[in-house]
Amino acid sequence: MKICVLGGDGYCGWATALYLSKKGHSVSVVDNFMRRQWDHELGVQTLTPIQPLSDRLKVWREITGETIELFVGDVTDHDFLASTIETFQPDAVIHFAEQRAAPYSMIDRKHAVFTQVNNVVGTLNLLFALKELAPDCHLIKLGTMGEYGTPNIDIEEGYITIEHNGRKDVLPYPKQPGSFYHLSKVHDSHNMMFACKIWKLRATDLNQGVVYGTVTNEVELDEALVNRFDYDEVFGTVLNRFCAQAATGHPLTVYGSGGQTRGFLDIRDTVRCIEIACLNPAAPGECRVFNQFTEQFSVLELAHMVQTAARKMGLIVDIDHLPDPRVEAEEHYYNAKHSKLIDLGLSPHYLSDSLLDSLMNIAIKYRDRVDPSLFLPQVQWRNARNERRQALSSAAAVSLTEGAF
Amino acid sequence: MKICVLGGDGYCGWATALYLSKKGHSVSVVDNFMRRQWDHELGVQTLTPIQPLSDRLKVWREITGETIELFVGDVTDHDFLASTIETFQPDAVIHFAEQRAAPYSMIDRKHAVFTQVNNVVGTLNLLFALKELAPDCHLIKLGTMGEYGTPNIDIEEGYITIEHNGRKDVLPYPKQPGSFYHLSKVHDSHNMMFACKIWKLRATDLNQGVVYGTVTNEVELDEALVNRFDYDEVFGTVLNRFCAQAATGHPLTVYGSGGQTRGFLDIRDTVRCIEIACLNPAAPGECRVFNQFTEQFSVLELAHMVQTAARKMGLIVDIDHLPDPRVEAEEHYYNAKHSKLIDLGLSPHYLSDSLLDSLMNIAIKYRDRVDPSLFLPQVQWRNARNERRQALSSAAAVSLTEGAF
């Protein structure tokens, strides 16, 4: 298939592009390197030393003989996006090209507005480009499990049958997102459902859980292909952060009681889920939703698992309960369905001891690159404005002081 | 109370500003005159000859002795909006300042993107300005009944109790909006619920039905205070358009079978609902939703009512069933709850024969100003791009040709 990966230089996008290329698909990557720009803005770096995209693609070609075509530009620039779709004529477009960090969207008004405009306009542009230039192309869009929030009933996959006052209908599952970022994905989902209805587009909305891990069969072919491993308080996902903390002897930072339960998955399952969606396209006019995760954990459970894995390696790590910077239930019911991708053939990589060991090993391998001042949450949901740079300086100062004793 | 009316030069905003001023509140109006700009863009005019806002406000002061303060600017300009909130220190903000026409949002990609960015960013700016500068101020935001679509179950007011697999929760009512405009209101609703949750803001989301009428006690005090009466295919609401068609001997343009059923209300009830919301503010942290309409009608029922009212005046009008330019169910279940505003004291003005007569009389009074080429729908939901100007020219050409014979 001809598959276009929007945001193919990012964490999930890069792993996906290589996986699909290896599987023999004709893959193109669209990226504007904004994800790298945000690292500069925030003063953070991925734990793993990722290479420039041009180098990555060159090494990929040398090793595998496969060429991944590159289109450099911004999906919010409709002329660019439309010309890319027209040139490449994809059978499927995988849309990862959004701002994906909840804390980033909560820094202040400008970051909230940027996140929503960037994500919503990019997706609107894509919907219009597909309608006009590739109406049979299958849109595979990354949503998030965070769109649902934590309702007190089971979470279904996108839609729910509601019986009410003696009548019945199947309706979009009610959404209670927990950040301006998560809200942007809810907006996208509504826009997509409508576009599929009026224009008979084909779409799959993948409500993905929290992804962990960095190694896939493809990226481990060469050090130059290494994928991101974000551990900072803004872009770092929780399991990666815990591993980086354990590897450097810092306490694991659990927000509140740690009873927050979410869906998680291995990045090797992310790439396989995308392939499954490609190979089983939605019907014209269909906007289907898959919940893309494999296991549920509470944050405290994960902390204990990392603590145990670290102890095996001789690392004694504490668990710190910090005041929750987010506004969220710290204890709640959570039971989210996730059978549709399994039904289509996903064989999950569950979070085993051996995987945790390998995650810890990566964190240990690169631990000299860790900046511990990035562990502590500096973006508070209850503030309209987080002076992150000031907080960063004072946190660094504290850390230095502590280090002196 | 000190009440700030965003979008106070528009149809609902103007009537509301005068009503609240007459009731003794200290009222300010914020507007950037974009609504007047869209008339120029589309080549249309309100049936009624509205005056410049500065003249309107001057006449209002001369007649009533009441001063309405004016802030000229755009709510998507945060510096402007924040300085307005800071200067005026309102007890309540009524937010009408959005692009409000579904067909306008469906013209093409630029109009869709404009509508969503304009509406979402304006509301985000307002939420941040209130949090930072007036956290106790009550936000009264205009939503639309169109957020709900036409589900096969009863429509509740914003939230629904769902029992599912033996558990129960009260969740946001599922939304199935029918245009990029209606989607923008759904996005706003989600953003507002979240902001109330994290920042303890007070908000009322008024899901308003289709408004008809132009006369209120205040605007009829002087011809210079006359309110808009939009009848064109883009901004005209259906009952106003039918009256303009009947007054000029044109057939009433029903889309499809006309079984589309919606909630309607008199503009005199709009202004009273706003006052009721002001006088009964939401609690801190509460984002409550009222369905703001008084009666349900199908489009065909309205056409028949106008036909009957016209016949009494000696006007014989036909009903044309045009192919529906929208993608919507032409026959469907519809039962929307609307008791909360009644419970708080609303006494509705129902659509009686006498009101229809008065609407017809306005249409007849100004019928020389009607441009019949504006009646026919030129924005097709199934197109990604509607060349409205070309269609307009050819429609005008047809009209001229017909006139010659």
PDB file of C-alpha atoms in Angstrom, chain A residues 145 148 153-157 262-263 291 293 296 333-339:
ATOM      1  CA  MET A 145      -7.993   7.296  25.517  1.00  0.00           C
ATOM      2  CA  TYR A 148     -13.143   9.664  27.563  1.00  0.00           C
ATOM      3  CA  ILE A 153     -19.415   3.337  33.643  1.00  0.00           C
ATOM      4  CA  ASP A 154     -17.546   1.079  31.235  1.00  0.00           C
ATOM      5  CA  ILE A 155     -15.809   2.876  28.380  1.00  0.00           C
ATOM      6  CA  GLU A 156     -16.841   1.537  24.983  1.00  0.00           C
ATOM      7  CA  GLU A 157     -15.015   1.945  21.685  1.00  0.00           C
ATOM      8  CA  ARG A 262      -5.146   4.440  32.372  1.00  0.00           C
ATOM      9  CA  GLY A 263      -4.701   2.177  29.362  1.00  0.00           C
ATOM     10  CA  ASN A 291      -9.440   1.821  21.710  1.00  0.00           C
ATOM     11  CA  PHE A 293      -4.189  -0.127  24.371  1.00  0.00           C
ATOM     12  CA  GLN A 296      -4.771  -1.028  32.383  1.00  0.00           C
ATOM     13  CA  TYR A 333     -13.648   3.314  38.420  1.00  0.00           C
ATOM     14  CA  TYR A 334     -11.995   2.441  35.119  1.00  0.00           C
ATOM     15  CA  ASN A 335     -12.918  -0.308  32.714  1.00  0.00           C
ATOM     16  CA  ALA A 336     -12.254   0.473  29.067  1.00  0.00           C
ATOM     17  CA  LYS A 337     -13.080  -1.952  26.271  1.00  0.00           C
ATOM     18  CA  HIS A 338     -10.331  -2.746  23.769  1.00  0.00           C
ATOM     19  CA  SER A 339     -11.315  -5.815  21.811  1.00  0.00           C
TER      20      SER A 339
END
